[in-house]
Amino acid sequence: MSLKFAKFLLLLACPLPMFAQQVAIIPQPVELKLNEGNFIIDKNTSVQFNASQAALKPAVDFFINAVKDVSGIALQQNKPAAKKVEFILAAQTAFKPEAYSLTVTPSLIQIKASSYAGIFYGIQSLLQTLPQVRTNAALQVPCMQINDEPRFKWRGMHLDVSRHFFSADVVKQYINLLAMYKMNTFHWHLVDDQGWRIEIKKYPKLTSTGAWRVDQNDKVWGSRPQAQPGEEATYGGYYTQEQVKEIIAYAKARNVTVVPEIEMPGHVASAIAAYPQLSCTQQPQLPLTGGNYNNMSSNYCAGNEEVFSFLQDVLTEVIALFPSTYIHIGGDEVDKGPWKKCERCQARMKKEGLKNEEELQSYFIKRMEKFIVSKKRKMIGWDEILEGGLAPEATVMSWRGEAGGIEAAKMHHDVVMTPGSPCYFDHYQAGPEGEPLAIGGFNTVKKVYDYEPIPKELSAEQHKYVLGAQGNVWTEYISTAEHLEYMVLPRMLALAETVWSPAATKNWNDFSRRLQFHFNAFDAKGLHYSPGNFTVDIKPAAKNGKLEVALFSEVPTASILYTTDGTVTTISSAVYTKPIAVESTQTIRAVTMQNGKIMNLQPVEQRFVMHKAVGANVQYVHQPSRSYMADGINSLTDGVRGKSAVNKFWHGFNKNNLVATVDLGTEKNISRISLGCLQHYRDWIFLPTAVKFEVSVDGKTFTEVATVQNDVPVNTLALTIKDFTAKFPATNARYVRVTAYTLEACPKGHPGEGKPAWTFADELEVE
Ligand code: ACM
Ligand code: ZN
């Protein structure tokens, strides 16, 4: 008998007790044992704690208020009572930092920890077993034993308050949401081109000028032209130092450390608008906009001493406000163009023996680190601070994938992992059809859940340098609190479990089950969230002349209903069981059904267009980038046209030309070939300069039928899809070869000027 089978029989022999209540705590505790019975919190319950331990009081108050909120019951404190909720702050050595135990019996709830953090997290776990809003329901806590501690010490969420301003109240709500899920670091992105958001007493114009911009309602972020003289800057806002202190205190009571980001030396058009002498040109600036900063001064001058004294003054005020060990200095995406043209910057490079502008940036950051370290704090910055030489004690936040984090950890520097995929919560989480417009990308809740913050490239000894992971919320496309909630929920819950729970115990199916409780809680509380993981993924697979379409839902317990005849999906539509063969032009619509209910507001739909190359095998000379593989190697012939979402449909090529040979399977009579290509200036994606089309009968000798030149200007900002089309007298061919000539480099004036451009292609249509 196999061991597995023996275990199964054992389970049958002693069936698990059925508990009235299932526990749905997120993040999943390290150890959780449910026992029989309940503790009912009622007005005869007393909260017990050692009143001489002042550190406990905020936690006690937090708990008492939370119980009052969901029941109206005002619990007694330190009174003789038959039923007690007891908080015990144990000796320092008894528990690890942030660890706690939670014991529930019918007469006692006891939370024990060596720290305020641990007590607070015990309370959070307890609260997740109670009703989430005020009802008349009994406050019934199942008997259980929890022993719990976090896997990582940096469990972060970031918020960009520059691209859109969020009020102090919204920031507090955000912090509260973090705390509910045991996230302990709030990375507050206070400075960017589009607004300076923190009062600095010594430099009042930073907020009187730098916090305001000409309103922008353009659909495409960054497409707004510069402000015109006379246009008024009326949109924005900032936090006073009093508000900042209040927010920090609010966070502290919830074991959240607020890490301020004072961006430098780039992304600071807001500071330059206020104090133009800090830029290389030193020219007065037009009012800020929500738009395009390509032609404006948005860097500090690295050759001007005044810049350094200014930044030290700013950081002195920031450090006085924020108790955080870490001070974030940004450091990302610096356009080195202005420094190349600036006499002072060039003189600095000469004087300091700096070989290039990367080293100038490194000089800048190292000087700032020295200052921060002199104030007994640590500097953290985005992974660009590796370029030109990493500052000696810097901590690196890896966002351009994991490479920066890996490199820094190998150099024995601490790192926080926040790779764009899957840690950018400004990316799409479903759709993109039916979703609010987002900056791009595609990070589903499952992708976040499956993320492992320790890269496999690191040795066991190097693991300790990974402090944890963080979700980033850039707000170019997010302007309201409701939209912000929607982007964060439920992905933050998946990240919370990733950074808290042991990797070995993570379980997507069980997380999905627990998530339902939290969705119900969000509904009750009026919190906005994406039910995105209910949507169906429609995945075509083209191979050997056939096109099959598979449907997936990330919800393990759901079934999928679909139609292929253009009709609306209903409860009686076909139930999906196996891949659907697509043989003619058609639209597949699909929905997820759970507990007899259709879960989508609108069905996911995909149109498949038949042509003579659908299903054909594609052979590339250079493989597409691993990051842009779309549906697989034959995505060019899957009957699906690429749309706006950059990493969903398109095959991407960097540096190399796209050279693809398509085998139509048999000789066919053809007279038209078309290759769809994408231009997305902001993402470094440019239309090819030309596309050559060739045909062949035997796959060896090819005849050119046409070369089509690109006629779209290279600096077109708007997302553009262009079909390069060859029409020619009908001819018989089995093979079609296309060569799309990649633009040699990003053009002049582009942030990536001189660096390799991307070519993106989808669908190769043959008629
Ligand atoms: C970043 O996303 N620019 C750090
Ligand atoms: Zn300069």
Coordinates of N, CA and C in Angstrom, one line a residue, residues 47-223:
V47 N -11.3 43.0 28.9 CA -9.9 43.0 28.3 C -8.9 43.1 29.5
Q48 N -8.0 42.2 29.5 CA -7.0 42.2 30.6 C -5.6 42.5 30.0
F49 N -4.9 43.4 30.7 CA -3.5 43.7 30.3 C -2.8 44.4 31.5
N50 N -1.5 44.4 31.4 CA -0.8 45.0 32.5 C -0.7 46.5 32.3
A51 N -1.4 47.2 33.1 CA -1.6 48.7 32.8 C -0.3 49.4 32.9
S52 N 0.7 48.8 33.6 CA 2.0 49.5 33.7 C 2.8 49.4 32.4
Q53 N 2.4 48.5 31.5 CA 3.1 48.4 30.2 C 2.4 49.4 29.2
A54 N 2.9 50.6 29.2 CA 2.3 51.7 28.5 C 2.3 51.3 27.0
A55 N 3.3 50.6 26.5 CA 3.3 50.2 25.1 C 2.1 49.4 24.7
L56 N 1.4 48.8 25.6 CA 0.3 48.0 25.2 C -1.0 48.8 24.9
K57 N -1.0 49.9 25.5 CA -2.3 50.7 25.5 C -2.9 51.0 24.1
P58 N -2.0 51.5 23.2 CA -2.6 51.7 21.8 C -3.2 50.5 21.2
A59 N -2.6 49.3 21.5 CA -3.1 48.1 20.9 C -4.5 47.7 21.6
V60 N -4.5 47.9 22.9 CA -5.8 47.6 23.6 C -6.9 48.5 23.1
D61 N -6.6 49.8 22.9 CA -7.6 50.8 22.4 C -8.0 50.4 21.0
F62 N -7.1 50.0 20.2 CA -7.4 49.6 18.8 C -8.4 48.4 18.9
F63 N -8.1 47.5 19.7 CA -9.0 46.3 19.8 C -10.4 46.7 20.3
I64 N -10.4 47.5 21.4 CA -11.7 47.9 21.9 C -12.5 48.6 20.9
N65 N -11.9 49.5 20.2 CA -12.6 50.3 19.2 C -13.1 49.4 18.0
A66 N -12.3 48.4 17.7 CA -12.7 47.5 16.6 C -13.9 46.7 17.0
V67 N -13.9 46.2 18.2 CA -15.1 45.4 18.7 C -16.3 46.3 18.7
K68 N -16.1 47.5 19.2 CA -17.2 48.5 19.2 C -17.8 48.7 17.8
D69 N -16.9 48.9 16.9 CA -17.3 49.2 15.5 C -18.2 48.1 14.9
V70 N -17.9 46.8 15.2 CA -18.7 45.7 14.6 C -19.8 45.2 15.5
S71 N -19.9 45.7 16.7 CA -21.0 45.2 17.6 C -21.7 46.3 18.5
G72 N -21.0 47.4 18.6 CA -21.6 48.4 19.6 C -21.2 48.1 21.0
I73 N -20.5 47.0 21.3 CA -20.2 46.6 22.6 C -18.9 47.4 23.1
A74 N -19.1 48.0 24.3 CA -17.9 48.6 24.9 C -17.3 47.7 25.9
L75 N -16.2 47.1 25.6 CA -15.6 46.1 26.5 C -15.1 46.7 27.8
Q76 N -15.2 45.9 28.9 CA -14.6 46.4 30.1 C -13.1 46.2 30.1
Q77 N -12.4 46.9 31.0 CA -11.0 46.7 31.0 C -10.5 46.4 32.4
N78 N -9.7 45.3 32.5 CA -9.1 44.8 33.8 C -10.2 44.7 34.9
K79 N -11.3 44.1 34.6 CA -12.4 43.9 35.5 C -12.4 42.4 35.8
P80 N -12.8 42.0 37.0 CA -13.0 40.5 37.2 C -14.2 40.1 36.3
A81 N -13.9 39.0 35.5 CA -14.9 38.6 34.6 C -14.7 37.1 34.3
A82 N -15.8 36.4 33.9 CA -15.7 35.0 33.6 C -15.0 34.8 32.3
K83 N -15.1 35.8 31.4 CA -14.5 35.6 30.1 C -13.5 36.8 29.8
K84 N -12.3 36.4 29.4 CA -11.3 37.4 29.3 C -10.6 37.4 27.9
V85 N -10.3 38.6 27.5 CA -9.4 38.7 26.3 C -8.1 39.3 26.9
E86 N -7.1 38.5 26.9 CA -5.9 38.9 27.6 C -4.7 39.2 26.7
F87 N -4.0 40.3 26.9 CA -2.9 40.7 26.1 C -1.6 40.6 27.0
I88 N -0.7 39.8 26.6 CA 0.5 39.6 27.4 C 1.8 40.0 26.7
L89 N 2.4 41.0 27.2 CA 3.7 41.4 26.6 C 4.8 40.7 27.3
A90 N 5.3 39.7 26.6 CA 6.3 38.8 27.3 C 7.7 39.3 27.2
A91 N 8.6 38.6 27.8 CA 10.1 39.0 27.8 C 10.6 39.1 26.3
Q92 N 11.5 39.9 26.1 CA 12.1 40.2 24.8 C 12.4 38.9 24.0
T93 N 12.9 37.9 24.8 CA 13.5 36.7 24.1 C 12.4 35.7 23.8
A94 N 11.2 35.9 24.3 CA 10.2 34.8 24.2 C 9.7 34.7 22.8
F95 N 9.6 35.8 22.1 CA 9.1 35.7 20.7 C 10.0 36.5 19.8
K96 N 10.1 36.1 18.5 CA 10.8 36.8 17.5 C 10.1 38.2 17.2
P97 N 10.8 39.1 16.6 CA 10.2 40.4 16.2 C 8.9 40.1 15.4
E98 N 7.8 40.8 15.8 CA 6.5 40.7 15.1 C 5.8 39.4 15.3
A99 N 6.4 38.4 16.0 CA 5.7 37.1 16.2 C 4.7 37.2 17.3
Y100 N 3.7 36.3 17.3 CA 2.7 36.3 18.4 C 2.1 34.9 18.5
S101 N 1.5 34.6 19.6 CA 0.6 33.5 19.7 C -0.8 33.9 20.0
L102 N -1.8 33.2 19.5 CA -3.2 33.5 19.8 C -3.9 32.2 20.2
T103 N -4.4 32.2 21.5 CA -5.0 31.0 22.0 C -6.5 31.4 22.3
V104 N -7.4 30.6 21.8 CA -8.8 30.8 22.0 C -9.4 29.5 22.6
T105 N -9.9 29.7 23.9 CA -10.7 28.6 24.5 C -12.1 29.2 24.8
P106 N -13.0 28.4 25.2 CA -14.4 29.0 25.5 C -14.4 30.1 26.5
S107 N -13.4 30.2 27.4 CA -13.4 31.2 28.4 C -12.2 32.2 28.3
L108 N -11.3 32.0 27.4 CA -10.1 32.9 27.3 C -9.6 33.1 25.9
I109 N -9.4 34.3 25.6 CA -8.6 34.6 24.4 C -7.3 35.2 24.9
Q110 N -6.2 34.7 24.5 CA -5.0 35.2 24.9 C -4.0 35.5 23.8
I111 N -3.6 36.7 23.7 CA -2.6 37.1 22.7 C -1.3 37.4 23.4
K112 N -0.2 36.8 22.9 CA 1.1 36.9 23.6 C 2.1 37.2 22.6
A113 N 3.0 38.1 22.9 CA 4.1 38.5 22.0 C 5.2 39.3 22.8
S114 N 6.3 39.4 22.2 CA 7.4 40.2 22.9 C 7.4 41.6 22.4
S115 N 6.5 42.0 21.5 CA 6.6 43.3 20.9 C 5.1 43.8 20.7
Y116 N 5.1 45.2 20.6 CA 3.8 45.8 20.2 C 3.3 45.2 18.9
A117 N 4.3 45.1 17.9 CA 3.9 44.5 16.6 C 3.2 43.2 16.7
G118 N 3.8 42.3 17.5 CA 3.2 40.9 17.7 C 1.8 41.0 18.3
I119 N 1.6 41.8 19.3 CA 0.3 41.9 19.9 C -0.7 42.5 18.9
F120 N -0.3 43.5 18.1 CA -1.1 44.1 17.1 C -1.5 43.0 16.0
Y121 N -0.6 42.2 15.7 CA -0.9 41.2 14.6 C -1.8 40.1 15.2
G122 N -1.6 39.8 16.5 CA -2.5 38.8 17.1 C -3.9 39.4 17.0
I123 N -4.1 40.7 17.3 CA -5.4 41.3 17.2 C -5.9 41.2 15.8
Q124 N -5.1 41.5 14.8 CA -5.5 41.5 13.4 C -6.1 40.1 13.0
S125 N -5.4 39.1 13.5 CA -5.8 37.7 13.2 C -7.2 37.4 13.8
L126 N -7.3 37.9 15.1 CA -8.5 37.7 15.8 C -9.7 38.4 15.1
L127 N -9.4 39.7 14.7 CA -10.5 40.5 14.1 C -11.0 39.8 12.8
Q128 N -10.1 39.1 12.1 CA -10.5 38.5 10.9 C -11.4 37.3 11.1
T129 N -11.6 36.9 12.3 CA -12.6 35.8 12.6 C -14.0 36.4 13.0
L130 N -14.0 37.7 13.2 CA -15.3 38.4 13.6 C -16.1 38.9 12.4
P131 N -17.3 39.3 12.6 CA -18.1 40.0 11.6 C -17.3 41.2 11.2
Q132 N -17.3 41.6 9.9 CA -16.5 42.7 9.4 C -17.1 44.1 9.5
V133 N -18.4 44.0 9.6 CA -19.2 45.3 9.8 C -20.2 45.1 10.9
R134 N -20.8 46.2 11.3 CA -21.8 46.2 12.4 C -23.0 45.4 12.0
T135 N -23.3 44.3 12.8 CA -24.5 43.6 12.6 C -25.0 43.2 14.0
N136 N -26.1 42.4 14.0 CA -26.5 41.8 15.3 C -25.9 40.5 15.5
A137 N -25.0 40.0 14.7 CA -24.5 38.7 14.8 C -23.6 38.6 16.1
A138 N -23.6 37.4 16.7 CA -22.8 37.2 17.8 C -21.3 37.2 17.4
L139 N -20.5 37.7 18.3 CA -19.0 37.8 18.0 C -18.4 36.5 18.5
Q140 N -18.5 35.5 17.6 CA -18.2 34.2 17.9 C -16.8 33.8 17.3
V141 N -15.8 33.5 18.2 CA -14.5 33.2 17.8 C -14.2 31.7 18.0
P142 N -13.9 31.0 16.9 CA -13.6 29.6 17.1 C -12.4 29.3 18.0
C143 N -12.5 28.3 18.8 CA -11.4 27.9 19.6 C -10.3 27.4 18.7
M144 N -9.1 27.9 19.0 CA -7.9 27.6 18.1 C -6.6 28.0 18.8
Q145 N -5.6 27.5 18.2 CA -4.2 27.9 18.7 C -3.5 28.4 17.4
I146 N -3.0 29.6 17.5 CA -2.2 30.1 16.4 C -0.8 30.5 16.9
N147 N 0.3 30.0 16.2 CA 1.6 30.5 16.4 C 2.1 31.0 15.1
D148 N 2.5 32.3 15.2 CA 2.7 33.0 13.9 C 3.9 33.9 13.9
E149 N 4.5 34.0 12.8 CA 5.6 35.0 12.6 C 5.8 35.3 11.1
P150 N 6.3 36.4 10.8 CA 6.5 36.7 9.3 C 7.7 36.1 8.7
R151 N 7.6 35.8 7.4 CA 8.8 35.3 6.7 C 9.8 36.4 6.4
F152 N 9.3 37.6 6.0 CA 10.2 38.7 5.7 C 9.9 39.9 6.6
K153 N 11.0 40.7 6.7 CA 10.8 41.9 7.6 C 10.3 43.1 6.8
W154 N 10.6 43.1 5.4 CA 10.0 44.3 4.6 C 8.8 43.8 3.9
R155 N 7.7 44.2 4.4 CA 6.4 43.8 3.7 C 5.7 45.1 3.3
G156 N 6.1 45.5 2.0 CA 5.8 46.9 1.7 C 4.7 47.1 0.7
M157 N 4.1 48.3 0.8 CA 3.2 48.8 -0.2 C 3.6 50.3 -0.5
H158 N 3.7 50.7 -1.7 CA 4.1 52.0 -2.2 C 2.9 52.7 -2.6
L159 N 2.9 54.0 -2.6 CA 1.8 54.8 -3.2 C 2.5 56.1 -3.7
D160 N 2.2 56.3 -5.0 CA 2.6 57.5 -5.7 C 1.5 58.6 -5.5
V161 N 1.8 59.6 -4.8 CA 0.9 60.7 -4.5 C 1.2 62.0 -5.3
S162 N 2.1 61.8 -6.3 CA 2.5 62.9 -7.1 C 1.7 63.0 -8.4
R163 N 1.6 61.8 -9.1 CA 0.9 61.9 -10.4 C -0.6 62.2 -10.1
H164 N -1.1 61.7 -9.1 CA -2.4 62.2 -8.6 C -2.3 62.4 -7.1
F165 N -2.9 63.4 -6.5 CA -2.8 63.7 -5.1 C -3.9 63.0 -4.4
F166 N -3.5 62.4 -3.2 CA -4.6 61.7 -2.4 C -4.5 62.4 -1.0
S167 N -5.7 62.7 -0.5 CA -5.8 63.5 0.7 C -5.2 62.7 1.9
A168 N -4.9 63.4 3.0 CA -4.4 62.7 4.2 C -5.3 61.6 4.7
D169 N -6.6 61.8 4.5 CA -7.6 60.8 5.0 C -7.4 59.5 4.1
V170 N -7.3 59.7 2.8 CA -7.2 58.5 1.9 C -5.9 57.8 2.2
V171 N -4.8 58.5 2.5 CA -3.5 57.9 2.9 C -3.7 57.1 4.2
K172 N -4.4 57.6 5.1 CA -4.7 56.8 6.4 C -5.5 55.5 6.1
Q173 N -6.5 55.7 5.2 CA -7.3 54.5 4.9 C -6.4 53.4 4.2
Y174 N -5.5 53.9 3.4 CA -4.5 53.0 2.7 C -3.7 52.3 3.7
I175 N -3.1 53.1 4.7 CA -2.3 52.5 5.7 C -3.1 51.5 6.6
N176 N -4.3 51.8 6.8 CA -5.2 50.9 7.6 C -5.3 49.5 6.9
L177 N -5.5 49.7 5.6 CA -5.7 48.5 4.7 C -4.4 47.6 4.8
L178 N -3.2 48.3 4.7 CA -2.0 47.6 4.8 C -1.9 46.8 6.1
A179 N -2.3 47.5 7.2 CA -2.1 46.9 8.6 C -3.0 45.7 8.7
M180 N -4.2 45.7 8.1 CA -5.2 44.6 8.2 C -4.5 43.3 7.7
Y181 N -3.6 43.5 6.8 CA -3.0 42.3 6.2 C -1.5 42.2 6.6
K182 N -1.2 42.8 7.7 CA 0.2 42.7 8.3 C 1.3 43.1 7.4
M183 N 1.0 44.1 6.5 CA 2.0 44.8 5.7 C 2.6 45.8 6.7
N184 N 3.9 46.0 6.7 CA 4.5 46.8 7.8 C 5.3 48.0 7.2
T185 N 5.3 48.2 5.9 CA 6.1 49.3 5.4 C 5.2 50.1 4.3
F186 N 5.1 51.4 4.6 CA 4.4 52.2 3.6 C 5.5 53.1 2.9
H187 N 5.7 52.9 1.6 CA 6.7 53.7 0.9 C 5.9 54.8 0.2
W188 N 6.2 56.0 0.7 CA 5.4 57.2 0.3 C 6.1 58.0 -0.8
H189 N 5.7 57.8 -2.0 CA 6.4 58.5 -3.1 C 5.9 59.9 -3.2
L190 N 6.6 60.8 -2.5 CA 6.2 62.2 -2.3 C 6.6 63.2 -3.3
V191 N 7.5 62.8 -4.2 CA 8.1 63.7 -5.1 C 8.1 63.1 -6.5
D192 N 7.6 63.8 -7.5 CA 7.8 63.4 -8.9 C 7.6 64.6 -9.7
D193 N 7.8 64.4 -11.1 CA 7.7 65.6 -12.0 C 6.3 66.3 -11.8
Q194 N 5.3 65.6 -11.6 CA 3.9 66.2 -11.6 C 3.5 66.8 -10.3
G195 N 4.3 66.8 -9.3 CA 3.9 67.5 -8.0 C 4.8 67.1 -6.9
W196 N 5.2 68.2 -6.1 CA 5.9 68.0 -4.9 C 4.9 68.0 -3.7
R197 N 4.9 67.0 -2.9 CA 3.8 66.8 -2.0 C 4.0 67.0 -0.5
I198 N 5.2 67.4 -0.1 CA 5.5 67.6 1.3 C 6.0 69.0 1.6
E199 N 5.4 69.6 2.6 CA 5.8 70.9 3.0 C 7.2 70.9 3.5
I200 N 8.1 71.8 3.0 CA 9.4 72.0 3.4 C 9.5 73.5 3.8
K201 N 9.7 73.7 5.1 CA 9.6 75.1 5.7 C 10.6 76.0 5.0
K202 N 11.8 75.5 4.8 CA 12.9 76.4 4.3 C 12.6 76.8 2.8
Y203 N 11.9 75.9 2.1 CA 11.6 76.2 0.6 C 10.1 76.2 0.3
P204 N 9.5 77.2 0.7 CA 8.0 77.2 0.6 C 7.5 77.1 -0.8
K205 N 8.3 77.5 -1.8 CA 7.8 77.4 -3.2 C 7.7 76.0 -3.7
L206 N 8.4 75.0 -3.0 CA 8.2 73.6 -3.4 C 6.8 73.2 -3.4
T207 N 6.0 73.8 -2.4 CA 4.6 73.4 -2.4 C 3.7 74.5 -3.0
S208 N 4.1 75.8 -2.8 CA 3.2 76.9 -3.3 C 3.2 76.8 -4.9
T209 N 4.3 76.5 -5.5 CA 4.4 76.3 -6.9 C 4.4 74.9 -7.3
G210 N 5.3 74.1 -6.7 CA 5.6 72.7 -7.1 C 4.5 71.7 -6.9
A211 N 3.5 72.1 -6.1 CA 2.5 71.1 -5.8 C 1.3 71.3 -6.7
W212 N 1.4 72.2 -7.7 CA 0.2 72.5 -8.5 C 0.5 72.4 -10.0
R213 N -0.4 71.9 -10.7 CA -0.2 71.8 -12.1 C -1.5 72.1 -12.9
V214 N -1.3 72.3 -14.2 CA -2.4 72.5 -15.1 C -3.1 71.2 -15.2
D215 N -4.4 71.3 -15.0 CA -5.2 70.0 -14.9 C -5.1 69.2 -16.2
Q216 N -5.1 67.9 -16.1 CA -5.0 67.2 -17.3 C -6.0 66.1 -17.3
N217 N -6.8 66.0 -18.3 CA -7.9 65.0 -18.4 C -7.6 64.1 -19.6
D218 N -6.4 64.2 -20.2 CA -6.2 63.4 -21.4 C -6.3 61.9 -21.0
K219 N -6.7 61.1 -22.0 CA -6.9 59.7 -21.7 C -5.5 59.1 -21.7
V220 N -4.6 59.5 -22.6 CA -3.3 58.9 -22.6 C -2.3 59.8 -21.8
W221 N -1.8 59.2 -20.7 CA -0.9 59.9 -19.8 C 0.3 60.3 -20.6
G222 N 0.8 61.5 -20.4 CA 2.0 61.9 -21.0 C 1.8 62.5 -22.4
S223 N 0.6 62.5 -22.9 CA 0.4 63.0 -24.2 C 0.1 64.5 -24.2

